[in-house]
Short mmCIF file of C-alpha atoms and ligand atoms in Angstrom, two decimals:
data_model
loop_
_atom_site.label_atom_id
_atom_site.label_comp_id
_atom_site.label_asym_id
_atom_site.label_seq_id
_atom_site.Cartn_x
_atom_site.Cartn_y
_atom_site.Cartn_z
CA UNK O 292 107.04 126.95 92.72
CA UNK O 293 105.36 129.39 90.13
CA UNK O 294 101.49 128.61 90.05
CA UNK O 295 101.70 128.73 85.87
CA UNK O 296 104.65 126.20 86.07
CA UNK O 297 102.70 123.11 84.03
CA UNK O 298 102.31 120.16 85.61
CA UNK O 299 105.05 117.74 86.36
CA UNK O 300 107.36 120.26 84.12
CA UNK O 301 109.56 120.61 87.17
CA UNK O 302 109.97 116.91 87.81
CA UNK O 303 110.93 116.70 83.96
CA UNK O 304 113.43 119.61 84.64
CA UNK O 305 114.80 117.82 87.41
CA UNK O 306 118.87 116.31 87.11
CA UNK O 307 119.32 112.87 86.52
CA UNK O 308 122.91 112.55 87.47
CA UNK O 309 123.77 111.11 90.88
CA UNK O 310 125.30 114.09 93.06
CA UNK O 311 126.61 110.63 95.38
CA UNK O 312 126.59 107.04 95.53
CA UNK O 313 123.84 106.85 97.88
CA UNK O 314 120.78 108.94 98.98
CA UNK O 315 119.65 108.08 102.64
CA UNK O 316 116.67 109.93 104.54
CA UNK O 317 114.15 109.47 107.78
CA UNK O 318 110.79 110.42 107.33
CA UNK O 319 108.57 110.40 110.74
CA UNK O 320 105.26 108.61 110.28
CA UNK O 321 101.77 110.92 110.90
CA UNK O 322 98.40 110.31 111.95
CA UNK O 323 95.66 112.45 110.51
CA UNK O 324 93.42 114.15 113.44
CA UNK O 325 91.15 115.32 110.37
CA UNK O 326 91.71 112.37 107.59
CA UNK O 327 91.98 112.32 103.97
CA UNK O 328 89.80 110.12 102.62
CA UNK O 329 88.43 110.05 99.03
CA UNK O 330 90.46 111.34 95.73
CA UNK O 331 89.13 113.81 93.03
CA UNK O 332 92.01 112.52 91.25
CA UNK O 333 93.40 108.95 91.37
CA UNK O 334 96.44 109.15 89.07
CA UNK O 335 97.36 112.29 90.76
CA UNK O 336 96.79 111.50 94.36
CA UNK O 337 94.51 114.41 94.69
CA UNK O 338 92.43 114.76 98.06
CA UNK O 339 88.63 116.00 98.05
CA UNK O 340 89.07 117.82 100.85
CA UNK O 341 92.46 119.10 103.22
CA UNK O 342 93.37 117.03 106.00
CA UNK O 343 95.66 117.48 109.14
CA UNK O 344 98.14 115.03 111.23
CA UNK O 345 100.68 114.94 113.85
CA UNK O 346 103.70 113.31 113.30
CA UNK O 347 105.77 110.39 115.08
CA UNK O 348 108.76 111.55 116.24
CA UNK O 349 111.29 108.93 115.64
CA UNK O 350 108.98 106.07 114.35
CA UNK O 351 109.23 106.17 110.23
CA UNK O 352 110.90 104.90 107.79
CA UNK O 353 114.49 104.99 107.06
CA UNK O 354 115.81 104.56 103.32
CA UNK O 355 118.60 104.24 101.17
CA UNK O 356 118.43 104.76 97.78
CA UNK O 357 121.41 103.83 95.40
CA UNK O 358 120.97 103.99 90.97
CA UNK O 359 121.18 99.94 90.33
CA UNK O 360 121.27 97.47 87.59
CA UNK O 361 118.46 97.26 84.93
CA UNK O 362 115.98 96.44 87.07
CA UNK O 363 114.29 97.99 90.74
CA UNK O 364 115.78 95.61 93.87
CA UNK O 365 113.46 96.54 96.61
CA UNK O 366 114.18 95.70 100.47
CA UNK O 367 111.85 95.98 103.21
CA UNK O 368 113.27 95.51 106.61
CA UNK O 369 116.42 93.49 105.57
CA UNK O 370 114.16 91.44 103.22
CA UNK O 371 114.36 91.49 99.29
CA UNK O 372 110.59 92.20 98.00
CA UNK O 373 109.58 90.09 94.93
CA UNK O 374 109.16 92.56 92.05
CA UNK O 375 105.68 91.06 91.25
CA UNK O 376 105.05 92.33 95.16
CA UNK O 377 102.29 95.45 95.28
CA UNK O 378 104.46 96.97 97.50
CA UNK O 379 107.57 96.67 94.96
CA UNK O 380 104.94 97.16 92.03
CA UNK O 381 104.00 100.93 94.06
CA UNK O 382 107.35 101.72 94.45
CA UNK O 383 108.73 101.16 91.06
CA UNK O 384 105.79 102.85 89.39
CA UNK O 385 107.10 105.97 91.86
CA UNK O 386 110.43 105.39 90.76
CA UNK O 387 109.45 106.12 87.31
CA UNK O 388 108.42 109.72 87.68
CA UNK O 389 112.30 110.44 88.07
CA UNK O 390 113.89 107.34 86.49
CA UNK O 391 116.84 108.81 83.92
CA UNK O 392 115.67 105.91 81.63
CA UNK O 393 113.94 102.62 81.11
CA UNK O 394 116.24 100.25 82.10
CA UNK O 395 117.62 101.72 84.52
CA UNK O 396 117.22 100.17 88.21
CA UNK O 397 117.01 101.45 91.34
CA UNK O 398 118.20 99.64 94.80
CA UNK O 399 116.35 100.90 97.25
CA UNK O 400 116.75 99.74 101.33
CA UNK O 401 113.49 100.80 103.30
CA UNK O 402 113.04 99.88 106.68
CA UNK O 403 109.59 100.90 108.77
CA UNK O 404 109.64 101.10 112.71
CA UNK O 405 105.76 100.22 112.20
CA UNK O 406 104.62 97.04 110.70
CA UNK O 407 104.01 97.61 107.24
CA UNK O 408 100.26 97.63 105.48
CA UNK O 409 98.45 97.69 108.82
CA UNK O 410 96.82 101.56 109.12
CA UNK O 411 100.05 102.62 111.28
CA UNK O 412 100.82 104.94 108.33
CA UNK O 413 104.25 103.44 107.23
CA UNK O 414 103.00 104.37 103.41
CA UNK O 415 103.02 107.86 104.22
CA UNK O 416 106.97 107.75 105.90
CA UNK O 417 107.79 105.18 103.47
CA UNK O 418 106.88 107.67 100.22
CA UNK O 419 107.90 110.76 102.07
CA UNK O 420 111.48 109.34 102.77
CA UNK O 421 111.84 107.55 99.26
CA UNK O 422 111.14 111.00 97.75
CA UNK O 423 113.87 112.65 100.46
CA UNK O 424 117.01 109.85 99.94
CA UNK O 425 115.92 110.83 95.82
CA UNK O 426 116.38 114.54 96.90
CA UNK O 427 119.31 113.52 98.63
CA UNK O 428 120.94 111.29 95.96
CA UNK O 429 120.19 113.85 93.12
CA UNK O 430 121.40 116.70 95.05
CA UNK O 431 118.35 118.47 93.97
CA UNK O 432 117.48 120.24 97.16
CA UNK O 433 113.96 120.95 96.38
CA UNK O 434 112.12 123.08 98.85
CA UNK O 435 109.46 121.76 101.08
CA UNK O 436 106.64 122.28 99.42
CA UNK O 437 107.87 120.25 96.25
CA UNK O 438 108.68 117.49 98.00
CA UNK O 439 105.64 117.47 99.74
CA UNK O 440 104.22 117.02 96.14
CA UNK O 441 106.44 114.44 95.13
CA UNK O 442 105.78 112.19 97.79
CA UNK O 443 102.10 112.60 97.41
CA UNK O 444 102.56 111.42 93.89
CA UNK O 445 103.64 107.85 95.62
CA UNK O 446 100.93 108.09 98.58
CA UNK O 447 98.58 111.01 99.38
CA UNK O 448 98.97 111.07 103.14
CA UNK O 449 103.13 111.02 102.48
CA UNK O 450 102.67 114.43 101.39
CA UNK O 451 102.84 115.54 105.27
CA UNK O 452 105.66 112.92 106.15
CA UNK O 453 107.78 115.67 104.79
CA UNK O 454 107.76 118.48 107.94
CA UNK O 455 107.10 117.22 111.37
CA UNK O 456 105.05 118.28 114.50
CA UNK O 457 101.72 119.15 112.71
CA UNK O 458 101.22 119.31 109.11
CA UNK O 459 98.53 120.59 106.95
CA UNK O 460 97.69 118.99 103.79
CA UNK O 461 95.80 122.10 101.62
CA UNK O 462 93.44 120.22 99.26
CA UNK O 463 94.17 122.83 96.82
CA UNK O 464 91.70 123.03 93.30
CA UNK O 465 94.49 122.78 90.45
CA UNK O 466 93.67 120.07 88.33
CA UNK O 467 97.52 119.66 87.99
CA UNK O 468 98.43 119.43 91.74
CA UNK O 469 100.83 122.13 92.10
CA UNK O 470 98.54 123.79 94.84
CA UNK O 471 97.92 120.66 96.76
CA UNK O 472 100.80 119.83 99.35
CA UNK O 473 101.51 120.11 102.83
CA UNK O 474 102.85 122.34 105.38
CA UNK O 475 103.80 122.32 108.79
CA UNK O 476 102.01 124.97 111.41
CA UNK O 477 103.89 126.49 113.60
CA UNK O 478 102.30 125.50 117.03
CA UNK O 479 104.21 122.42 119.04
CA UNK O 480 102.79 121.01 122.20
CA UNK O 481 105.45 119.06 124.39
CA UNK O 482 102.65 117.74 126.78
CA UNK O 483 100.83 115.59 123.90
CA UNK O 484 101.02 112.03 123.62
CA UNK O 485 99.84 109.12 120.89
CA UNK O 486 99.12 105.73 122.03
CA UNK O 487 99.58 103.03 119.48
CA UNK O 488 97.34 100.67 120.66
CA UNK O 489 98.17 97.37 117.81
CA UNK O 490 94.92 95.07 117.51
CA UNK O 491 96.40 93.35 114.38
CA UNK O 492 100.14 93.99 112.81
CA UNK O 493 98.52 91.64 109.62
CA UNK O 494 98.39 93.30 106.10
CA UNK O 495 94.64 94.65 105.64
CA UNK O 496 92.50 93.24 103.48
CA UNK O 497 91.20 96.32 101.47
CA UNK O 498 94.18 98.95 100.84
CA UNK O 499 93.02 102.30 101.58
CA UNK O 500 93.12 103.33 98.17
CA UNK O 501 90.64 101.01 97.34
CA UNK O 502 88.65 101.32 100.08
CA UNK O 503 88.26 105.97 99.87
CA UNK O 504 87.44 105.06 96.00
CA UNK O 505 84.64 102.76 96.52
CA UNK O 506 83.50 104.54 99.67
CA UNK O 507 84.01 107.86 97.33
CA UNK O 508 81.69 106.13 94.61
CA UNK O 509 79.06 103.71 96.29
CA UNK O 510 78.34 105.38 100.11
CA UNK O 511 75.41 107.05 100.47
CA UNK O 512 77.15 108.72 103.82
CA UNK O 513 80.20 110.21 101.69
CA UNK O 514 78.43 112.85 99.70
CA UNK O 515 78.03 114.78 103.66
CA UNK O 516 81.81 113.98 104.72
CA UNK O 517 83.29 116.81 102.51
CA UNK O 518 81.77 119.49 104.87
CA UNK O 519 82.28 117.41 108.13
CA UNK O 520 85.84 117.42 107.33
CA UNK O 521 86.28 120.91 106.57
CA UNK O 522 84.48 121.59 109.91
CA UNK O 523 86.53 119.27 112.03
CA UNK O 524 89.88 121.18 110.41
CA UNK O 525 88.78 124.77 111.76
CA UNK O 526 88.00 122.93 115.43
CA UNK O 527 91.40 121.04 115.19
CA UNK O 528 93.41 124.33 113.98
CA UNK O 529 91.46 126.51 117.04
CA UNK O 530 92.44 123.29 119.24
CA UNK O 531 96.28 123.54 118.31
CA UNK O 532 96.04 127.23 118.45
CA UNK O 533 94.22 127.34 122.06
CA UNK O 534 96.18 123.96 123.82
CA UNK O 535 92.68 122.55 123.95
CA UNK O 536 92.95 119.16 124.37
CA UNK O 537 89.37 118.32 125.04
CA UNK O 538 88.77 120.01 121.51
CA UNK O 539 91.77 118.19 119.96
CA UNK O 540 90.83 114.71 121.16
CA UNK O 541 86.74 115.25 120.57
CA UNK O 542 87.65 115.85 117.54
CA UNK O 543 89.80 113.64 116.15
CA UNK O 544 87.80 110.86 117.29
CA UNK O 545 84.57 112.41 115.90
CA UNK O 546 86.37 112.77 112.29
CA UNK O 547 87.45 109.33 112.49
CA UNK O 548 84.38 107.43 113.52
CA UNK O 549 82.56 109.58 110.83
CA UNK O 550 84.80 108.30 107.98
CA UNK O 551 84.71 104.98 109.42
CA UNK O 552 80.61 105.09 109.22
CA UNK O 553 81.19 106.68 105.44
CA UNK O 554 83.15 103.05 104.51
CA UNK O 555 80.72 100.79 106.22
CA UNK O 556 77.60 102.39 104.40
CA UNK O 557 80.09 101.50 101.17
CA UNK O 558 78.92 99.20 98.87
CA UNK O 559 80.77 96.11 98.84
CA UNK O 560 81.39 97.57 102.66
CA UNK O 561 84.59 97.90 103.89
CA UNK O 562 84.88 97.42 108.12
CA UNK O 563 88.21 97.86 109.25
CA UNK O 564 87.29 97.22 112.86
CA UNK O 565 88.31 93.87 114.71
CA UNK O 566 86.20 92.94 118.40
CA UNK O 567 89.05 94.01 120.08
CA UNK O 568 89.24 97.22 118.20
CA UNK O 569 85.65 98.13 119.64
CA UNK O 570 86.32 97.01 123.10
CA UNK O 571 89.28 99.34 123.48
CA UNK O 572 87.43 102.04 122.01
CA UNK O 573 85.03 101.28 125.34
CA UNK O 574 87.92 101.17 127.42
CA UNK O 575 88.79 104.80 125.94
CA UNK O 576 85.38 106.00 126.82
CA UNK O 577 85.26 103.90 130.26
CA UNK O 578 88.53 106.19 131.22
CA UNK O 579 86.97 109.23 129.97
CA UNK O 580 83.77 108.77 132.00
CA UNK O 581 85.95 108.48 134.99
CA UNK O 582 87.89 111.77 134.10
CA UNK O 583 90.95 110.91 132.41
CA UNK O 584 91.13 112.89 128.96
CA UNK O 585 91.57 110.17 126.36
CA UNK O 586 90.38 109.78 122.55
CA UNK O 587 91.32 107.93 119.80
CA UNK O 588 91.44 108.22 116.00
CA UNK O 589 91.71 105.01 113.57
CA UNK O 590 92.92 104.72 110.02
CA UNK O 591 92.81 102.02 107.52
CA UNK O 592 92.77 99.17 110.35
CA UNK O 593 91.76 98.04 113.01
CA UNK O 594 94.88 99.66 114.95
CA UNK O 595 93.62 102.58 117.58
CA UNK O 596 95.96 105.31 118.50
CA UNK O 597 95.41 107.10 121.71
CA UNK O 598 95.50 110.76 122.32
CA UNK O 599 96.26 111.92 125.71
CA UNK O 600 98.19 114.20 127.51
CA UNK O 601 101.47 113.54 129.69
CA UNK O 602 100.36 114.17 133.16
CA UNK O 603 97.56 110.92 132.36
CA UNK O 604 100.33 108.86 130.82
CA UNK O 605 100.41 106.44 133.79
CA UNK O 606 96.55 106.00 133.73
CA UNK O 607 96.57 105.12 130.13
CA UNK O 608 99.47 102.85 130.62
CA UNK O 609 97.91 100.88 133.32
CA UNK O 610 94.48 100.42 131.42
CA UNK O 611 96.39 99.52 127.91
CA UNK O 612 99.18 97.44 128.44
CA UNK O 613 100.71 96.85 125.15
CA UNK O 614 100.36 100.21 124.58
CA UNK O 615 103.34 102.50 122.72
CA UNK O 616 103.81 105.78 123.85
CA UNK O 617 105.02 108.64 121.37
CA UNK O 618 106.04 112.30 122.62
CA UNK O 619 105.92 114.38 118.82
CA UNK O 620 106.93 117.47 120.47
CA UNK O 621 109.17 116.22 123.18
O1 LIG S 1401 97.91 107.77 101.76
P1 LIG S 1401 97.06 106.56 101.77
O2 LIG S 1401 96.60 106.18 100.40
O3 LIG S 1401 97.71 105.42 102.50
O4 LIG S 1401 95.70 106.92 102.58
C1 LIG S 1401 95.67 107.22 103.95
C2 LIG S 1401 94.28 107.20 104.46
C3 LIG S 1401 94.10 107.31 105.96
O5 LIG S 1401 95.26 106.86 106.64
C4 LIG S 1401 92.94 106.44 106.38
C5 LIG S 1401 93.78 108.74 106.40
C6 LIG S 1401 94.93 109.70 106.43
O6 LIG S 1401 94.66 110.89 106.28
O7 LIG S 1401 96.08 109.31 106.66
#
């Protein structure tokens, strides 16, 4: 990808003639350790500052993509979505960057291993493998980076729901995008585990669009988050690089309650947190106190997710129940 290319003039370049009947694709699901939160561009899904996640193995989003009748069908889990739907309404409006044609449909068949809407990140696998059963379908076989780009067009954090393990988002400064994708690093680490800890599978109430915009615009706390999250990235990249998990996890759940505090000081505020959200994250630091290494992080919701390490596995299991236990690395 040449740095004078203009804007979008690759996606324009792209073929529009099916290489097969159907494109299919898996994208993993990630959760940011250092989180993307506020736009410096809306239309283009462009992050203020970089952000870093680990992905979920084998939870994501599966999808088959198929060119259709004159109008988008959309499925979700087996279900047909009304078109009116926002989720339908997000999808077709991603659909358009590559439709041949108005009036021509796509069929597309999604299906998320998460509950969808609920901060457990099925946006980001659900863009990432739309724009990957496209690649597929097209026969386009766009490189990484690219397709990091096009599935940030349909959600910023689906930009690293391309490459697995963990993945750096680079905020980049082009006001076109074409420096602001994601890559993968190259450390693994086979003992780390995430905990999805589910407070609420509902739909929440502000999307998380709306809620980094407003926050972006109205919170007096926002205007220092910028250089907290460029601080918590160099910890988290020394973390990866060292296999320090105390460093990792104190991290991570530093970055998240510090966005959190940037959307509650938002004006309307925006409070993703549920009781039971708060009383787990108690629990965490009960079972830290008594020397089991366990943090959390929290997106859009009022869903925790645990990071721990596999030796403490059956500590964390007795303590959280319900709790779902992903290996990235293993
Ligand atoms: O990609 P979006 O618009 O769903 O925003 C994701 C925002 C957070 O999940 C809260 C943080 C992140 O980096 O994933």
């Amino acid at each position: 990808l040449s740095t004078d290319e203009p804007a979008a003039a690759w996606l324009a370049g792209l073929a529009r003639e099916a290489a097969r009947p159907a494109g299919q694709a898996f994208a993993a699901a990630n959760i940011a350790l250092c989180k993307y939160w506020g736009k410096r561009d809306e239309a283009l899904n462009l992050p203020v500052t970089s952000s870093l996640s680990v992905s979920l193995g084998e939870l994501g989003t599966r999808t088959v993509v198929t060119v259709g009748e004159h109008a988008d069908a959309i499925r979700l889990n087996g279900e047909d979505v009304p078109p009116e739907a926002g989720f339908a309404r997000r999808a077709s409006r991603f659909l358009d960057l590559v439709r041949p044609a108005a009036g021509i449909g796509y069929r597309v068949d999604t299906r998320n291993a998460l509950p969808t809407g609920a901060g457990l990140a099925s946006s980001a696998s659900g863009f990432a493998a739309l724009a990957l059963a496209l690649d597929h379908l097209y026969g386009w076989e766009l490189d990484a980076r690219r397709l990091s780009i096009l599935a940030r067009l349909g959600s910023g954090s689906a930009s690293r729901s391309i490459e697995a393990g963990f993945v750096e988002w680079h905020a980049g400064t082009r006001p076109d995008g074409l420096d602001s994708f994601a890559e993968a690093l190259p450390e693994q680490w086979p003992e780390l585990r995430i905990g999805l800890l589910t407070v609420s599978a509902q739909q929440k109430a502000v999307s998380s669009r709306e809620a980094m915009q407003r926050t972006r615009l109205t919170s007096a706390l926002y205007p220092a988050w910028p250089a907290k999250a460029q601080a918590d990235l160099e910890l988290l990249r020394r973390a990866i690089r060292a296999r320090d998990f105390e460093l990792l996890g104190r991290t991570a759940e530093s970055n998240a309650l510090a966005m959190h505090a940037t959307s509650l000081a938002a004006q309307p505020p925006v409070l993703y947190w549920l009781p039971q959200t708060i009383v787990h994250m108690h629990d965490v630091w009960g079972l830290r106190e008594q020397g089991t290494p366990v943090h959390f992080t929290i997106d859009a919701g009022a869903n925790l997710k645990l990071l721990f390490l596999a030796r403490d596995a059956g500590v964390v299991a007795a303590r959280f129940p319900g709790v779902r236990v992903v290996a990235p690395f293993a």
